[in-house]
Coordinates of C-alpha atoms and ligand atoms in Angstrom, one line a residue:
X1 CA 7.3 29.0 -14.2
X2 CA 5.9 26.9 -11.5
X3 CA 2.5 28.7 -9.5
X4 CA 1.7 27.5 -5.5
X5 CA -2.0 27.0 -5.6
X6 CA -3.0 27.1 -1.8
X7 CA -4.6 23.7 -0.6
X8 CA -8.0 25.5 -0.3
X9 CA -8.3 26.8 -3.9
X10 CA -7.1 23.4 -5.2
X11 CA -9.9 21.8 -3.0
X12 CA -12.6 24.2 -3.9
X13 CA -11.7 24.4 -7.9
X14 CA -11.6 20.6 -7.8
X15 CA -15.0 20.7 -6.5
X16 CA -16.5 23.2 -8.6
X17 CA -15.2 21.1 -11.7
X18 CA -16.9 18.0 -10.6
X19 CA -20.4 19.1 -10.3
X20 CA -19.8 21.5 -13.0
X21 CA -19.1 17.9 -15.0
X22 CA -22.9 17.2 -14.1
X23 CA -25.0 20.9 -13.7
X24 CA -22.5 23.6 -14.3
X25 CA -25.2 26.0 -13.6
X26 CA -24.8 24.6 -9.9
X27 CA -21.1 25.4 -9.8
X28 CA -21.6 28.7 -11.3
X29 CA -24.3 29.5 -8.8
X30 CA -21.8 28.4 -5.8
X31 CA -19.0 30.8 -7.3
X32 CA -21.3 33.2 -8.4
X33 CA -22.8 33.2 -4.7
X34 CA -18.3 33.6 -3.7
X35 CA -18.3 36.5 -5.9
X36 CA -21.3 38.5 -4.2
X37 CA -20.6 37.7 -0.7
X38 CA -17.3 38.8 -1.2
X39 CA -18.5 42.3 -2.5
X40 CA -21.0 42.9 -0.2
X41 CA -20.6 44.7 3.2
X42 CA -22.8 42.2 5.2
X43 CA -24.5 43.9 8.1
X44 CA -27.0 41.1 8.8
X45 CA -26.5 40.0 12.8
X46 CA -27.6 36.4 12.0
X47 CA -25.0 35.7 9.2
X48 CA -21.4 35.0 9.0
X49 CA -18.5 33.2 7.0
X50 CA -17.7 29.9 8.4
X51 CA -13.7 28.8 8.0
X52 CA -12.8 26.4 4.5
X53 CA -12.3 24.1 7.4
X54 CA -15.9 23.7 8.3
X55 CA -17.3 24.0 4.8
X56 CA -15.4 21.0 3.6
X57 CA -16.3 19.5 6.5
X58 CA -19.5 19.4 5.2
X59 CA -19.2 18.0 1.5
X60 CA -19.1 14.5 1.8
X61 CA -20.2 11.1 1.9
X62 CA -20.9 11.4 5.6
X63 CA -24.3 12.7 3.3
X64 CA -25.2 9.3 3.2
X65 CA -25.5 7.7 6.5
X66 CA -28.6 7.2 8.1
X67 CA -27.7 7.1 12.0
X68 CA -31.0 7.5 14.2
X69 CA -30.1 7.2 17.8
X70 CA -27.1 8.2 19.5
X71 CA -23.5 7.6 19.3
X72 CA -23.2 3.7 20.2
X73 CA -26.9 2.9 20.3
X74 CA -27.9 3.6 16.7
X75 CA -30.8 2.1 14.8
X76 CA -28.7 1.2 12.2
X77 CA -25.4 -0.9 11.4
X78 CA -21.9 0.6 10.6
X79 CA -22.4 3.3 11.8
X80 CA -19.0 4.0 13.8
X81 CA -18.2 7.2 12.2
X82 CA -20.7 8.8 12.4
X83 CA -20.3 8.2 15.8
X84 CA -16.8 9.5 15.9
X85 CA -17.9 13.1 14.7
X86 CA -20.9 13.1 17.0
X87 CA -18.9 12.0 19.6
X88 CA -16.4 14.7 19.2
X89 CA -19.0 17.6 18.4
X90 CA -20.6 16.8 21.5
X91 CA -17.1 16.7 23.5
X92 CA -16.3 19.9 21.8
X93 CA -19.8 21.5 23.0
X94 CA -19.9 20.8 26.8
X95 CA -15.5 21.5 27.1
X96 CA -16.3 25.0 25.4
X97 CA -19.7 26.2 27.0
X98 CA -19.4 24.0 30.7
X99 CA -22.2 22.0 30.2
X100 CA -23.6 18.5 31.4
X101 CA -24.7 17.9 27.9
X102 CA -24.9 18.6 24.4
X103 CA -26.6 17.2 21.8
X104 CA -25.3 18.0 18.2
X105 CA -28.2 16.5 16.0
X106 CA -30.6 19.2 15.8
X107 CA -30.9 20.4 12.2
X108 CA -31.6 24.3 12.9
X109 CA -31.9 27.0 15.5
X110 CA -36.0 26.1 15.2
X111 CA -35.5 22.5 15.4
X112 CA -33.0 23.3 18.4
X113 CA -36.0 24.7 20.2
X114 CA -38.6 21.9 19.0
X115 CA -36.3 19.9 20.8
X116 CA -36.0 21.5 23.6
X117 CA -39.6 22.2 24.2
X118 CA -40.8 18.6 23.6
X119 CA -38.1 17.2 26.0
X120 CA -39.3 19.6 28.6
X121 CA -43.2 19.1 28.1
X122 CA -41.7 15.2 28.4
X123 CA -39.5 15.5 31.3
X124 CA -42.1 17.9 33.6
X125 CA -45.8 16.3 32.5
X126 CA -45.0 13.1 30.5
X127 CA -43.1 11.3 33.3
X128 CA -45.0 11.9 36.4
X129 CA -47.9 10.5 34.5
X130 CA -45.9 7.5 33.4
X131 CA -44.8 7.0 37.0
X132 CA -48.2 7.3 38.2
X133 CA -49.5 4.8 35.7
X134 CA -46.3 2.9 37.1
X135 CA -45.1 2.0 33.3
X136 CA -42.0 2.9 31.6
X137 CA -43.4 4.7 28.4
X138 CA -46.3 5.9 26.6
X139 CA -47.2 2.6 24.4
X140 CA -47.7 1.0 28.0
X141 CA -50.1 3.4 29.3
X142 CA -54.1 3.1 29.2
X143 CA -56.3 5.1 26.5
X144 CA -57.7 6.6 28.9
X145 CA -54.5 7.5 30.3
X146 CA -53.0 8.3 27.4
X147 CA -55.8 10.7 26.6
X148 CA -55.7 12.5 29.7
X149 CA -51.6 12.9 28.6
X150 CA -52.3 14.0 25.7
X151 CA -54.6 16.8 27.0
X152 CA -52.2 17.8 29.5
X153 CA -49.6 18.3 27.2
X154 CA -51.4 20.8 25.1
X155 CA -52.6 22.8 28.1
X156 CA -49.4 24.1 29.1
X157 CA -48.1 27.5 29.4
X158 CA -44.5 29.8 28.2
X159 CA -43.8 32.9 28.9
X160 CA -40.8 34.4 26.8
X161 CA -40.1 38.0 25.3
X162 CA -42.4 39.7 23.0
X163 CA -41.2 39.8 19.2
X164 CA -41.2 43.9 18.9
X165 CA -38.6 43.8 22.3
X166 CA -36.6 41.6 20.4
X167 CA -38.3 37.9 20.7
X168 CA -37.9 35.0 18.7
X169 CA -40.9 33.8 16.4
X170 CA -40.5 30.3 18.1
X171 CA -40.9 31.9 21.9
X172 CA -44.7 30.9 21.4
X173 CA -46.0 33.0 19.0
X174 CA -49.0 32.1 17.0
X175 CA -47.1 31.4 13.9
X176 CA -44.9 29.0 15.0
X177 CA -45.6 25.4 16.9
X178 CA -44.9 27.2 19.8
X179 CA -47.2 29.1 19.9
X180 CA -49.9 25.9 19.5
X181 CA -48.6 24.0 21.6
X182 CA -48.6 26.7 24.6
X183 CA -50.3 29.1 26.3
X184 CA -48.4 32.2 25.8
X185 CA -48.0 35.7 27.4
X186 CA -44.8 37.6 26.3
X187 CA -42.9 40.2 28.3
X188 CA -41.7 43.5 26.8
X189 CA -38.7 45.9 27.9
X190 CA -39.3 49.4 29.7
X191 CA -41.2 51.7 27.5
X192 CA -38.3 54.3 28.3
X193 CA -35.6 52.6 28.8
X194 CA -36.0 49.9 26.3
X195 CA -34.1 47.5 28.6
X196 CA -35.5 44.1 30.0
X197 CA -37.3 44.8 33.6
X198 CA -36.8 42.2 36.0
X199 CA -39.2 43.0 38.3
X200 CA -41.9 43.2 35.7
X201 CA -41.0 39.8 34.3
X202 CA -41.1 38.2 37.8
X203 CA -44.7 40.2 38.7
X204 CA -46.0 38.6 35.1
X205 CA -44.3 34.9 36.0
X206 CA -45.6 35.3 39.3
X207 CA -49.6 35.8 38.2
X208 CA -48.7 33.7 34.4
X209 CA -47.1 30.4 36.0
X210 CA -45.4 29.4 33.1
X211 CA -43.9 25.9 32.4
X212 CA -41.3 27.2 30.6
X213 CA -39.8 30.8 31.2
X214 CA -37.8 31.3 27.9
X215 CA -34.9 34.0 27.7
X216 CA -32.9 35.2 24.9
X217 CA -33.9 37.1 21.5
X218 CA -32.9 38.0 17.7
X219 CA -32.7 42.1 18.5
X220 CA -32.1 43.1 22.2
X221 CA -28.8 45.2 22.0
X222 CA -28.2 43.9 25.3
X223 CA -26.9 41.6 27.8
X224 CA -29.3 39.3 29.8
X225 CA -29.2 39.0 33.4
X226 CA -29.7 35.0 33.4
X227 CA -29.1 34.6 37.1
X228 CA -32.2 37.2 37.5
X229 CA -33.8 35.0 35.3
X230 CA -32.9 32.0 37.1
X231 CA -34.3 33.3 40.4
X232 CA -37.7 34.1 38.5
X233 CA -38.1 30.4 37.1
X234 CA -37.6 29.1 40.7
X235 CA -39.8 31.2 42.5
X236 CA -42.7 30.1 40.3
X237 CA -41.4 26.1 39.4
X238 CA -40.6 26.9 35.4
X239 CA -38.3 25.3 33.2
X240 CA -35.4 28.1 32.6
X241 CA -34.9 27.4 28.6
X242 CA -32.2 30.1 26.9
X243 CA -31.9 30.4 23.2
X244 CA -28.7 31.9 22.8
X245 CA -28.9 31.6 18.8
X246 CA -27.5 34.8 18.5
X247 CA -24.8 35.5 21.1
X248 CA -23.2 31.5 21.0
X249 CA -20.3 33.4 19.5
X250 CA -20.3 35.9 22.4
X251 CA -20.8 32.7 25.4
X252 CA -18.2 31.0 23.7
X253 CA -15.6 33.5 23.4
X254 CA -16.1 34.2 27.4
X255 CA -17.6 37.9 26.4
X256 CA -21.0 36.8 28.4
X257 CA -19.6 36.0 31.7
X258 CA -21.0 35.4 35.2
X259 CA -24.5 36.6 35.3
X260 CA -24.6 37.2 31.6
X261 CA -23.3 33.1 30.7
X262 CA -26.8 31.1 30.3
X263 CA -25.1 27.3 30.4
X264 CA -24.6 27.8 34.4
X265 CA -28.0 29.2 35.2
X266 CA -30.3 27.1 32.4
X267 CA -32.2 24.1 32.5
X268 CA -32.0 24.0 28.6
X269 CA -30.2 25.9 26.5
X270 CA -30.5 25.6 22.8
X271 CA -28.4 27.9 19.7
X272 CA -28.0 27.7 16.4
X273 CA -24.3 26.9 15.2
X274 CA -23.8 29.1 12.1
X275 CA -24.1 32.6 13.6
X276 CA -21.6 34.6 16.0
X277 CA -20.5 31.0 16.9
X278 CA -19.3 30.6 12.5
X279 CA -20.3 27.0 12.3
X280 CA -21.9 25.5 9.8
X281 CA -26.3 26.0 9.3
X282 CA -27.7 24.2 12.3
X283 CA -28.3 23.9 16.0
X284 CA -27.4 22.1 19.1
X285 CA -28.9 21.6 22.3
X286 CA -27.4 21.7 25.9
X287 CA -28.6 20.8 29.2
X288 CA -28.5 19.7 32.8
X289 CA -28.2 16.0 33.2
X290 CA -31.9 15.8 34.4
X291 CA -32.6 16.7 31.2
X292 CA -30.3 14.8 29.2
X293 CA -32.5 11.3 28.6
X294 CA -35.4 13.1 26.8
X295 CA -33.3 15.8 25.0
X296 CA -31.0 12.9 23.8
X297 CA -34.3 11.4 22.0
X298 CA -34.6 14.7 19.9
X299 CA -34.7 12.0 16.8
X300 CA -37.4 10.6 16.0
X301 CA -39.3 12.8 18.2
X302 CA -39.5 15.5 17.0
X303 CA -36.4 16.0 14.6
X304 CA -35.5 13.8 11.2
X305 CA -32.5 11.5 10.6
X306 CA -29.4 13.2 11.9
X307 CA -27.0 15.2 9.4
X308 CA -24.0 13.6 10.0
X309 CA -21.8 15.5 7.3
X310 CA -23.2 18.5 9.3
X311 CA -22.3 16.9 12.9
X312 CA -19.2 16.8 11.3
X313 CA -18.9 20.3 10.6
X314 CA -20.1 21.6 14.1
X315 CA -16.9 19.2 15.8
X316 CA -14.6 21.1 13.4
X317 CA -16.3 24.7 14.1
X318 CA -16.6 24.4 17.9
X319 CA -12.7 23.0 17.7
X320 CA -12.3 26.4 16.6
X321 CA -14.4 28.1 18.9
X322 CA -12.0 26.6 21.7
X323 CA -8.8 28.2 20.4
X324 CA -7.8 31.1 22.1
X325 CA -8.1 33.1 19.0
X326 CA -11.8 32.7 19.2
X327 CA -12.2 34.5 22.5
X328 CA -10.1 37.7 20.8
X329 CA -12.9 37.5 17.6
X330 CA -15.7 37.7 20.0
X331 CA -14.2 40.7 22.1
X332 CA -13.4 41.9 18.4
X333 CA -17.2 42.0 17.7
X334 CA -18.6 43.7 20.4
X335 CA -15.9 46.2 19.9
X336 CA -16.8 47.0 16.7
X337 CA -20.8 46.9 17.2
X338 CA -20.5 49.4 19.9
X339 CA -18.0 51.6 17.3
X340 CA -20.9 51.1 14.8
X341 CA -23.4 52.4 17.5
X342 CA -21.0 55.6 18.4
X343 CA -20.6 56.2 14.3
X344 CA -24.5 56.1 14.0
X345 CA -25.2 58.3 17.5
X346 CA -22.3 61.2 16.1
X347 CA -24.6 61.5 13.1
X348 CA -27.8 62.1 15.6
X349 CA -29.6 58.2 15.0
X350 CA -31.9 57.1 17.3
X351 CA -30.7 53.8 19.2
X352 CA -32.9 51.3 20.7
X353 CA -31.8 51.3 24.3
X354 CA -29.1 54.0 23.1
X355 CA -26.4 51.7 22.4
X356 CA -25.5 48.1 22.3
X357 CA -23.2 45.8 24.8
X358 CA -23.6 42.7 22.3
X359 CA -22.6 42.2 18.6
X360 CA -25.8 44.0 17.5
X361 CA -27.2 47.2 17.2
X362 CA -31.1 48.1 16.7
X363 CA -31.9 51.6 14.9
X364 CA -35.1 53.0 14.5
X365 CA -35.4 54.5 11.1
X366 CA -38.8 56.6 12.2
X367 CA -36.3 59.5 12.9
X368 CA -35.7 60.1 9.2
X369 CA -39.2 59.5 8.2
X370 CA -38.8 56.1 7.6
X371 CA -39.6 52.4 7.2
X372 CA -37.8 49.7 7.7
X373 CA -38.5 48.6 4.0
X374 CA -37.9 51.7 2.8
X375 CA -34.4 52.3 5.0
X376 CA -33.9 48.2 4.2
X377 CA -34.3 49.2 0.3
X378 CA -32.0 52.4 0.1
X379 CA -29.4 50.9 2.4
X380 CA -29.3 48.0 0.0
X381 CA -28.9 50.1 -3.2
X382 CA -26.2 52.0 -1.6
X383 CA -24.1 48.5 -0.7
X384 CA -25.3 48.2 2.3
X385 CA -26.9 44.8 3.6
X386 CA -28.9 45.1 6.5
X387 CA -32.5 43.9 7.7
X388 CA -35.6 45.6 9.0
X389 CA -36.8 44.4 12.4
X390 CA -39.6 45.6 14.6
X391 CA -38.8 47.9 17.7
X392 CA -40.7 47.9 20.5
X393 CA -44.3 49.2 20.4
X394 CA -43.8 49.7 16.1
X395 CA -46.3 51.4 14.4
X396 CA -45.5 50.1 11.4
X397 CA -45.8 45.8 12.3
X398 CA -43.8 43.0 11.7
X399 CA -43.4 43.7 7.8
X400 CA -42.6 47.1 7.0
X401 CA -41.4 47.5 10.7
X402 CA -39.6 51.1 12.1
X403 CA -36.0 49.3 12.6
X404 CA -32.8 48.4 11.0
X405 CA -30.9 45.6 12.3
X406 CA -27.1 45.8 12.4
X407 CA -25.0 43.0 13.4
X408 CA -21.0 42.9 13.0
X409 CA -20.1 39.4 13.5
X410 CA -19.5 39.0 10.1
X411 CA -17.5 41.8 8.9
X412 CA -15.9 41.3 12.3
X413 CA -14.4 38.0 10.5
X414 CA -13.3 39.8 7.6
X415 CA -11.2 41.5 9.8
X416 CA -12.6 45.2 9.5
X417 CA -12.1 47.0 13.1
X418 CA -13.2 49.6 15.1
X419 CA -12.5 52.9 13.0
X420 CA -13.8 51.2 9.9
X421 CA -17.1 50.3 11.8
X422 CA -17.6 53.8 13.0
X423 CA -17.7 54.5 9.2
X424 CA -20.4 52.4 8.3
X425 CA -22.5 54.2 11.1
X426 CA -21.6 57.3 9.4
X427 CA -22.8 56.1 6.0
X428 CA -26.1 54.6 7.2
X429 CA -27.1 58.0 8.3
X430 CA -25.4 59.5 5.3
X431 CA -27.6 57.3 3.3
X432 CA -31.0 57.6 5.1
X433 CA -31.0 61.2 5.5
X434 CA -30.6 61.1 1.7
X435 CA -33.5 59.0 1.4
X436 CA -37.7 60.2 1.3
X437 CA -40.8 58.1 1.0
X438 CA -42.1 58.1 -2.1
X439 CA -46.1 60.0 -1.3
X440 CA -47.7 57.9 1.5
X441 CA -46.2 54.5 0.4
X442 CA -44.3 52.8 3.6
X443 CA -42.3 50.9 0.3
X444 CA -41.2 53.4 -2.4
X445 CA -38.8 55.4 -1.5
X446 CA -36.2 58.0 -3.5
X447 CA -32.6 57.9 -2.6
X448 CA -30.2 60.4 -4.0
X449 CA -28.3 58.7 -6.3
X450 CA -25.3 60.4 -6.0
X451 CA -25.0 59.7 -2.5
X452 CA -25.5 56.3 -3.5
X453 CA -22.9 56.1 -5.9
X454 CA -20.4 57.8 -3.5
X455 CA -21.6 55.4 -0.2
X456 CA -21.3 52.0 -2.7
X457 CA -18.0 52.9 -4.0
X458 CA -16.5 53.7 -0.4
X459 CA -18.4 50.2 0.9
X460 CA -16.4 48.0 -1.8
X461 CA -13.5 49.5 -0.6
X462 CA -13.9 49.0 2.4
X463 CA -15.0 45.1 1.7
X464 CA -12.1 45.2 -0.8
X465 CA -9.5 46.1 1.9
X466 CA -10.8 42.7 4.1
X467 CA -10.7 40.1 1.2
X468 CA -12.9 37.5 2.3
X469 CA -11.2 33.8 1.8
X470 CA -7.7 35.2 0.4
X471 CA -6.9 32.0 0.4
X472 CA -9.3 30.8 -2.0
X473 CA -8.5 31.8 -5.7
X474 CA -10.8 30.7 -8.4
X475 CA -9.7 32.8 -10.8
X476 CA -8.2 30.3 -13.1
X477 CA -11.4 28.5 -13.5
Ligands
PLP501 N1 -33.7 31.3 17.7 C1 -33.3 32.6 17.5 C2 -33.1 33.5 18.7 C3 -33.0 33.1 16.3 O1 -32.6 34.3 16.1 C4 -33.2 32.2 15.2 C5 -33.0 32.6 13.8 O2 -32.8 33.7 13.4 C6 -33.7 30.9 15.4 C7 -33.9 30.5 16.7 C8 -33.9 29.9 14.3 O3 -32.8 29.5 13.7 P1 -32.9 28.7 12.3 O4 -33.1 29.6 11.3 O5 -31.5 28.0 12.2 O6 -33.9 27.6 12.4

């Protein structure tokens, strides 16, 4: 008897058996790693499952290249396929979002921003002082000129959202390079509300006079108003940068239209590839053309030698992205997070902003008495993975933190829908209510265990119902 082994499992069995030849504790970590993902319900907003199609993509001797520069002015020889994939990433980027240009080499959603930040501290105080010098780059200018640069780049200012609204670490906070390089002052969300307030950002930009204004977040259940945003930037001269890390998926799949689309309003916009957009791990920068020369010299500025097996990937994922299919996924996943928020305000929850309009949804776990590490803990014991995240004005800090984060772009892939989503809601409260600190610890917690038991088996079948890569069988192995 003759079996069809899909193209996929062959590919994927045939790879596991070669490095297995060399560390098979490798290979049974990467089919180990199958096995979990597969049987956990994944609730994490920054995750997702890229296609077989972009994973191969990825493992191959396109590893090898070195290829600083751009596609047909490279610092090194033979490399013309490298600048095919680029190429066709890039092509792939600017059809799909509308932009001037994109530029695939950044290595990460941080990196993304590093680029971005040190093409616009190049573009707005490095070339007026190159002009004035009248010389056409930094090696030609005086020491004392260059001095005076080099203090005038560290003395600018951003202004971006705070990290308990929903901010990003790199929006020039202290811990990141951002937050070094710049000046900072953050903007918050209404206190009752929990929504952005435009009139409040443009009163802060206003007195602030940020270089860069920087919108978009990791936690705002929400939709941005970029042309509001836009307005702000021009009224006081900033740099409109939007880190769309998160909602790429959502741009891309025309959810975030109009006002709520970044590429048309944004000097700079800069995402990460491998969340609600499913690519592989790493980022990408667009921009306006009057951008475009310092962004395109992300390498060796400020990033390492481009990943070309990687660049490779993204062309294949954002091919995707640009099939019509991909626009009914990304309707598909705000869908189901705002049947996940319905499923977790039936059960009384408390909502940050009381609902969601994006592919994420923000509770705050204070209501059952609660950490975030705690709620993080018992959620996770019960099959549920999620992750803690500040809400605005926590008591509790960045660590233990009063939230739960909920995304659904992955289990949106999987193919679960709205009535399954409404489910989960219903067994994070189940779970949480079940749940009591352990004395005045903000760790130790006790969870039932028999509503444990009955909320773990109910999450595998509902995983088990959505295989995840049907196509791939290593069970032979
Ligand atoms: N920007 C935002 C808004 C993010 O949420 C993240 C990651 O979570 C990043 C940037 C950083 O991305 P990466 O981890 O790929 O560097």
């Amino acid at each position: 008897m003759t079996t069809t082994v899909s193209r996929e499992t062959a590919a994927f069995a045939g790879a596991l058996d070669v490095i297995a030849q060399v560390e098979p504790r490798v290979a049974a970590a990467i089919g180990q790693e199958l096995t979990d993902q597969r049987e956990s319900l994944k609730l994490i907003a920054s995750e997702n499952y890229a296609s077989p199609a972009v994973l191969l993509a990825m493992g191959n001797w396109f590893s090898d290249k070195y290829a600083e520069g751009t596609p047909g002015r490279r610092f090194y020889a033979a490399c013309q396929n490298v600048d095919t994939v680029e190429r066709l990433a890039a092509e792939h980027a600017r059809e799909l979002f509308g932009a001037d240009h994109a530029y695939v080499q950044p290595h990460s959603g941080i990196d993304a921003n590093l680029v971005a930040f040190w093409s616009i501290l190049a573009h707005r105080v490095e070339s007026p002082v190159l002009a004035e010098a009248g010389v056409k780059n930094v090696d030609a200018l005086s020491e004392a000129d260059w001095a005076r640069l080099r203090r005038a780049l560290g003395d600018q200012r951003m202004l971006g959202m705070s990290l308990d609204a929903g901010g990003h670490l790199t929006h020039g906070f202290r811990p990141n390079i951002s937050g070094k390089m710049f000046e900072q002052a953050s903007y918050g969300t209404d206190p009752e509300t929990g929504l952005i307030d435009y009139a409040a950002v443009r009163a802060q930009a206003r007195e602030f006079r940020p270089l860069v204004l920087v919108a978009g977040f990791s936690a705002y259940p929400r939709r941005v108003d970029f042309a509001a945003m836009r307005e702000i930037a021009d009224e006081v001269g900033a740099t409109l940068l939007v880190d769309m890390a998160h909602f790429a998926g959502l741009v891309a799949g025309k959810v975030l239209t109009g006002d709520f689309d970044p590429v048309p309003h944004a000097d700079v916009v800069t995402t990460t590839t491998h969340k609600s957009l499913r690519g592989p791990r790493g980022g990408m920068v667009l921009c306006t053309e009057e951008y475009a020369p310092e962004v395109d010299r992300g390498c060796p500025m400020v990033l390492g030698g481009p990943l070309p097996h990687v660049m490779a990937a993204k062309a294949v994922a954002l091919a995707e992205a640009r099939r019509p299919e991909f626009a009914g996924y990304a309707q598909q996943i705000v869908a189901n997070a705002r049947a996940l928020a319905d499923g977790l305000l039936r059960r009384g929850a408390r909502l940050v902003t009381g609902g969601t309009d994006n592919h994420l949804v923000l509770a705050d776990v204070s209501s059952f008495g609660l950490t975030g590490r705690q709620a993080e803990a018992a959620l996770l014991d019960a099959g549920l993975v999620t992750n803690r995240n500040s809400v605005p004005a926590d008591p509790n800090g960045p660590w233990y933190t009063s939230g739960i984060r909920l995304g659904t772009p992955a289990l949106t892939t999987r193919g679960l829908g709205e009535a399954e989503l409404a489910e989960v809601g219903e067994l994070f409260v189940d779970v949480l209510t079940a749940t009591q600190p352990d004395g005045d610890s903000k760790m130790r917690y006790r969870l039932d265990p028999a509503v444990a038991e009955r909320v773990r088996a109910r999450a595998a079948e509902l995983v088990g119902a959505h295989p995840l890569y049907p196509e791939i069988d290593l069970s032979g192995r």
